[in-house]
PDB file of C-alpha atoms in Angstrom:
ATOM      1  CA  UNK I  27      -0.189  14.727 -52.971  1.00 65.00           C
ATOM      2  CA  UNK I  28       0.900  11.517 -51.556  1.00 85.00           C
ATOM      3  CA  UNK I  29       2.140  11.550 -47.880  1.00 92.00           C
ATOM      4  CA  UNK I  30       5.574  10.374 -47.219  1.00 97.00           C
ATOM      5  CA  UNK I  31       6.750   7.411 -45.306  1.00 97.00           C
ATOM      6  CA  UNK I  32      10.116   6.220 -44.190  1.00 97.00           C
ATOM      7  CA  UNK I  33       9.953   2.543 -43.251  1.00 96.00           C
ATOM      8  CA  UNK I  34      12.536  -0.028 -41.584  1.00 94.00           C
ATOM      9  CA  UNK I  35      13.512  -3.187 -42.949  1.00 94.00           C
ATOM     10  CA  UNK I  36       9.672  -5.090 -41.496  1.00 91.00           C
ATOM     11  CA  UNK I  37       8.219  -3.498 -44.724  1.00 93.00           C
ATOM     12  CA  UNK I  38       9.913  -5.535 -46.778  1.00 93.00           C
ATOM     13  CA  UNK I  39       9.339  -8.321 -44.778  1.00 90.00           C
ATOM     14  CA  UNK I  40       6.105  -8.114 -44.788  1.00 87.00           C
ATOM     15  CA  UNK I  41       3.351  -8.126 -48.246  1.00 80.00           C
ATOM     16  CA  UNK I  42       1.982  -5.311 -46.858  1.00 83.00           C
ATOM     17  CA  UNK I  43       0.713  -2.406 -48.774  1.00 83.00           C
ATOM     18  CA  UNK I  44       1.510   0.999 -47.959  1.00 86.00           C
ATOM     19  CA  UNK I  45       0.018   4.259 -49.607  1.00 87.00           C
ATOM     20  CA  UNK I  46       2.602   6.259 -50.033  1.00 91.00           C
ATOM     21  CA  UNK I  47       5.800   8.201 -51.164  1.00 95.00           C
ATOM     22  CA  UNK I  48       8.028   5.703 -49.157  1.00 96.00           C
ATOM     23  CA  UNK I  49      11.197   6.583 -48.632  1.00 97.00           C
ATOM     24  CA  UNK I  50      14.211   4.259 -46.628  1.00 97.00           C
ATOM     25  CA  UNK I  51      17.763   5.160 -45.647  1.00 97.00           C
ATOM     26  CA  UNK I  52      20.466   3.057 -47.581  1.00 92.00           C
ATOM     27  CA  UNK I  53      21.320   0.853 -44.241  1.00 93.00           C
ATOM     28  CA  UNK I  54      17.876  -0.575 -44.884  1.00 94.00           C
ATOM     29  CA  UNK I  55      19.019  -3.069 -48.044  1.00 93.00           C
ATOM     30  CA  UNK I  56      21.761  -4.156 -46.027  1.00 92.00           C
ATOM     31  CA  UNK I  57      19.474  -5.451 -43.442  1.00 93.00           C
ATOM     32  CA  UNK I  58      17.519  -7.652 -45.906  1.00 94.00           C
ATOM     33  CA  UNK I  59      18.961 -10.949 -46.421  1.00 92.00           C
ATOM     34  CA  UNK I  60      16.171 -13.053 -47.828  1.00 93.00           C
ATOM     35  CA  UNK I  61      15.367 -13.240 -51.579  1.00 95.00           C
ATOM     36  CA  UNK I  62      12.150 -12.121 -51.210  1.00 94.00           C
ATOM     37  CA  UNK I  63      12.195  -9.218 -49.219  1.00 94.00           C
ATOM     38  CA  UNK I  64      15.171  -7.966 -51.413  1.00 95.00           C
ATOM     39  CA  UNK I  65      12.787  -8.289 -54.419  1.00 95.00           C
ATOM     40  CA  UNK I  66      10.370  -6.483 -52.539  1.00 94.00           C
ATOM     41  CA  UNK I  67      12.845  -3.505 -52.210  1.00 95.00           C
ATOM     42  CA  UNK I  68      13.952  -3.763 -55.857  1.00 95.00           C
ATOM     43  CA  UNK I  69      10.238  -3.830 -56.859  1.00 94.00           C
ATOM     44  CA  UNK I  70       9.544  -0.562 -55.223  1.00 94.00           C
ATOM     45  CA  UNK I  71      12.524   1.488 -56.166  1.00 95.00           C
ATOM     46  CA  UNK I  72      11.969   0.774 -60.108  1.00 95.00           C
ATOM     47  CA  UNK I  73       8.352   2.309 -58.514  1.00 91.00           C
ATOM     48  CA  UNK I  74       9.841   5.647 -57.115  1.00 93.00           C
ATOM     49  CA  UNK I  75      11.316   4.202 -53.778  1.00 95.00           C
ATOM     50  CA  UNK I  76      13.710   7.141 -52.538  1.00 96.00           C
ATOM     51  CA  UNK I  77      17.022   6.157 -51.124  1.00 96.00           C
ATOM     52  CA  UNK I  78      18.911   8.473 -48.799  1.00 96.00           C
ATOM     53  CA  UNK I  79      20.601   9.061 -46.146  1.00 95.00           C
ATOM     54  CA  UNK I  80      19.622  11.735 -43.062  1.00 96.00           C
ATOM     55  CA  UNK I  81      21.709  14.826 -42.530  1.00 96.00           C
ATOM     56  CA  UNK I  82      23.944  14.806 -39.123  1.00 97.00           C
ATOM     57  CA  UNK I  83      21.576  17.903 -37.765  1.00 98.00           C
ATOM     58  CA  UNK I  84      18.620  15.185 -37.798  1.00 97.00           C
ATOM     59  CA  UNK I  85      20.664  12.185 -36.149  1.00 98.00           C
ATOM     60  CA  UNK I  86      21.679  14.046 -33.452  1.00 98.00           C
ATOM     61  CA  UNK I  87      18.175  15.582 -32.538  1.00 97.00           C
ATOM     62  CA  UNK I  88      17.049  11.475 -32.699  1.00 98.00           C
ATOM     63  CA  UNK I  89      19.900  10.880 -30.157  1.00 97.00           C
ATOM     64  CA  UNK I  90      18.800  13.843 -27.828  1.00 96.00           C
ATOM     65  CA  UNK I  91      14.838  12.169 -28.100  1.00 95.00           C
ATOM     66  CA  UNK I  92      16.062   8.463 -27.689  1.00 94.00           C
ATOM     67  CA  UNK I  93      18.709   9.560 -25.121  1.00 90.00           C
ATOM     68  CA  UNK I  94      15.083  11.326 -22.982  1.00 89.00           C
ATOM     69  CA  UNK I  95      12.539   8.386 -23.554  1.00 88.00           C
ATOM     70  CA  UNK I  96      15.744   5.391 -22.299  1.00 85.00           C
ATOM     71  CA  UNK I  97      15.534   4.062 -25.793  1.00 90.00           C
ATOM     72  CA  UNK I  98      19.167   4.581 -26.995  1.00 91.00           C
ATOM     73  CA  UNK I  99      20.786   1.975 -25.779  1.00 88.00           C
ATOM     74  CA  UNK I 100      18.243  -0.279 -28.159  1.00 91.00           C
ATOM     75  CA  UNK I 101      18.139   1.844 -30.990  1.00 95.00           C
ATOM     76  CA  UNK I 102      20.514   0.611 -33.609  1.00 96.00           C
ATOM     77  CA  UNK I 103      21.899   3.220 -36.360  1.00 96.00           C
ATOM     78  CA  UNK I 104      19.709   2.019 -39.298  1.00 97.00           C
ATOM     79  CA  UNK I 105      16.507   2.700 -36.237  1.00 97.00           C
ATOM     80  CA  UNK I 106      18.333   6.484 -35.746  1.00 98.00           C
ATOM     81  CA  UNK I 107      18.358   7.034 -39.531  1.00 98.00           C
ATOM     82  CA  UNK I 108      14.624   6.358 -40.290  1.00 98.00           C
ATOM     83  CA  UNK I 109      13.202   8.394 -37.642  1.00 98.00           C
ATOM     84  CA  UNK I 110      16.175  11.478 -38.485  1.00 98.00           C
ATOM     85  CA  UNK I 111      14.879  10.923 -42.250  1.00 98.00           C
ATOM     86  CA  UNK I 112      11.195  11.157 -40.908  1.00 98.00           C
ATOM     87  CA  UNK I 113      12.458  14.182 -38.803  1.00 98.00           C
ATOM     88  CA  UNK I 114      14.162  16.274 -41.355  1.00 97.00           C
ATOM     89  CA  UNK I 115      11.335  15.143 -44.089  1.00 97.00           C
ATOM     90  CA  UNK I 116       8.161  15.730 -42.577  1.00 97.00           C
ATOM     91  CA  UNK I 117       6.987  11.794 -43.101  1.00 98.00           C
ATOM     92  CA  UNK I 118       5.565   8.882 -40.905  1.00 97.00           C
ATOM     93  CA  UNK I 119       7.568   6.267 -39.907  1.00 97.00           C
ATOM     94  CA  UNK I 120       6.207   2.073 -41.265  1.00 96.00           C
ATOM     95  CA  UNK I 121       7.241   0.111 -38.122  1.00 94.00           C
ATOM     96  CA  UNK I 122       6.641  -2.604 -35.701  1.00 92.00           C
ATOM     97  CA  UNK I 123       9.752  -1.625 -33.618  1.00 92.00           C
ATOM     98  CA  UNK I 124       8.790  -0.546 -30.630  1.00 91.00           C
ATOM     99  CA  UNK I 125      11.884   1.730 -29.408  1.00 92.00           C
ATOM    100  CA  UNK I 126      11.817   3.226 -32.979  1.00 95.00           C
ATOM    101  CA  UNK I 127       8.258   3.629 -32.547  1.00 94.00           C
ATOM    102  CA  UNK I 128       8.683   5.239 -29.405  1.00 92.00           C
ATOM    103  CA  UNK I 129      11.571   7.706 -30.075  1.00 95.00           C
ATOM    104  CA  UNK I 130       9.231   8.566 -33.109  1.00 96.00           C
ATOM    105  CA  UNK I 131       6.241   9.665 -30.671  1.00 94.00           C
ATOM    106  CA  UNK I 132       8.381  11.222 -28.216  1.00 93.00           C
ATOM    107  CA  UNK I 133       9.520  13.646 -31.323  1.00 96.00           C
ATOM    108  CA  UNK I 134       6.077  14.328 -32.461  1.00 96.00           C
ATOM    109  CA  UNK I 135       6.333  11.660 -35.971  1.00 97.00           C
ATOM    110  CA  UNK I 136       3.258  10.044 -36.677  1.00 96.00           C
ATOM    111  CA  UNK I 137       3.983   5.873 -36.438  1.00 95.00           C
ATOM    112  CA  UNK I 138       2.486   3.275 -38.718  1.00 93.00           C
ATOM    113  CA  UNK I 139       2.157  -0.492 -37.631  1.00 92.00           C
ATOM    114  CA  UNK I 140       2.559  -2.585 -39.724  1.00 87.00           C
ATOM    115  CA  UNK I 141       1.399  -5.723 -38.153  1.00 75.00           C
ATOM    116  CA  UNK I 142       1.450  -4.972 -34.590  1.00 68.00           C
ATOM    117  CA  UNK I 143      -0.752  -2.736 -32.815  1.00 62.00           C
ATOM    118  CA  UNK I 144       0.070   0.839 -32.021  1.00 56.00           C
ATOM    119  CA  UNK I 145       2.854   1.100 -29.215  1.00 55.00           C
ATOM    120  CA  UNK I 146       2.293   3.265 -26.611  1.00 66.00           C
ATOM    121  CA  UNK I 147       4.496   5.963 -25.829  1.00 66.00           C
ATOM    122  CA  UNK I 148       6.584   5.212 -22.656  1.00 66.00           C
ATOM    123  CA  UNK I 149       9.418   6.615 -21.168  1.00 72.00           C
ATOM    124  CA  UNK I 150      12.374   4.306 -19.530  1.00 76.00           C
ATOM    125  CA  UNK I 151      14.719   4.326 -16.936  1.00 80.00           C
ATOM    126  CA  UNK I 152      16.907   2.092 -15.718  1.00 84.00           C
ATOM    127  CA  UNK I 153      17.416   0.020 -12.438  1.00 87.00           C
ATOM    128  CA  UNK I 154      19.773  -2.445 -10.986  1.00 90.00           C
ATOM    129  CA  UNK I 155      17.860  -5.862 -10.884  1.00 88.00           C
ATOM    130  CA  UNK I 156      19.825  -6.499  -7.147  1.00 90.00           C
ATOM    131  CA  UNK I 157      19.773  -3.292  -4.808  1.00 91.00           C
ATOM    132  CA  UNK I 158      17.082  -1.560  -6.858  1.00 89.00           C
ATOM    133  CA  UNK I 159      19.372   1.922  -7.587  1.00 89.00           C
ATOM    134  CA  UNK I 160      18.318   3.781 -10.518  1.00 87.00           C
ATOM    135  CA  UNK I 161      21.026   4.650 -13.523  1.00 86.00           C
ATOM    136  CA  UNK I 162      21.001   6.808 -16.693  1.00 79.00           C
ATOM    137  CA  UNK I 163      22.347   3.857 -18.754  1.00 80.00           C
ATOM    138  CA  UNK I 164      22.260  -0.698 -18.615  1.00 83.00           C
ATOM    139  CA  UNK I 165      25.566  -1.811 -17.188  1.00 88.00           C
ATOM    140  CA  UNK I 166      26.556  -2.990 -13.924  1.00 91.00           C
ATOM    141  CA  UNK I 167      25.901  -1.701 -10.325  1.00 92.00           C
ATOM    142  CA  UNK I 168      28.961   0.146  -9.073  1.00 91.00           C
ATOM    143  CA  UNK I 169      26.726  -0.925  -5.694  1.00 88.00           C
ATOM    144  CA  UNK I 170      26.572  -4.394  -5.779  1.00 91.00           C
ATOM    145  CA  UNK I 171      27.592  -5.688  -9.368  1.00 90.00           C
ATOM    146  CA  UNK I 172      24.335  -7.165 -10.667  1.00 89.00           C
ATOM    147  CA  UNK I 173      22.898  -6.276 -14.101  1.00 90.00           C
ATOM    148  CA  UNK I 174      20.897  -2.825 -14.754  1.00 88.00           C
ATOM    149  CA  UNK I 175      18.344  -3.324 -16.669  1.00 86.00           C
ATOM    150  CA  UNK I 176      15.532  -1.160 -18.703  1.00 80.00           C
ATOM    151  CA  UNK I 177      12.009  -0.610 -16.635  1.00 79.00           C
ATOM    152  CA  UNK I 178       9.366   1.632 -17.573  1.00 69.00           C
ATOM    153  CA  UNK I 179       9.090   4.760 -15.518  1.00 65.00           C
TER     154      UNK I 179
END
């Protein structure tokens, strides 16, 4: 039996193979806006390419993770619905994001780069770039108005 893999739209992107039962929520073909990499997809679903979407249980237990390593804030939804499909599926997640890729190690999901190397698991927090005070979220101080940005912890 094949192992499964969810991917993001660098797959398709990319000519790179992957061995596989691949699987990709529906917000992925949106994302593609080339010829080529919308070929790509087409290609692949005529070869057993499953699209879904992930069930709400799933999304919301890739919130809690992304909301514990400080990715959230630069995950965006299709990012939340591959690692909830890898989640609820049992797969690997096909990425070269590196806040998906890190959400997906914090939650115990094996990664796959695709062209970059291997991220390492981090966790963030996040600090206001003038007076230094630390914040759950980016924004601006309530101290002394300057930008908060994300810094590893």
């Amino acid at each position: 039996m094949k192992r499964k893999i969810v991917t993001d739209s660098t797959f398709f992107f990319t000519d790179l193979p992957l061995d596989g039962d691949l699987i990709v929520p529906s917000a992925v073909f949106e994302e593609l806006k080339d010829l080529n990499s919308k070929m790509r997809f087409e290609k692949y679903r005529e070869s057993g390419l499953i699209v879904t979407g992930p069930d709400r249980k799933s999304v919301e237990e890739v919130k809690k993770a992304a909301t514990k390593s400080g990715d959230i804030s630069v995950l965006s939804a299709t990012d939340i619905d591959v690692a909830a499909l890898a989640y609820e599926t049992g797969a690997a997640v096909a990425t070269d994001d590196f806040a998906l890729s890190n959400t997906a190690q914090h939650m115990g999901i094996e990664v796959i780069p695709l062209q970059q190397r291997a991220a390492k698991k981090k966790k963030w927090r996040y600090r206001c770039t003038g007076c230094g005070r630390y914040y759950s979220e980016p924004g601006i101080c309530e101290v002394c108005g300057l930008e908060i940005k994300r810094k590893v912890k």
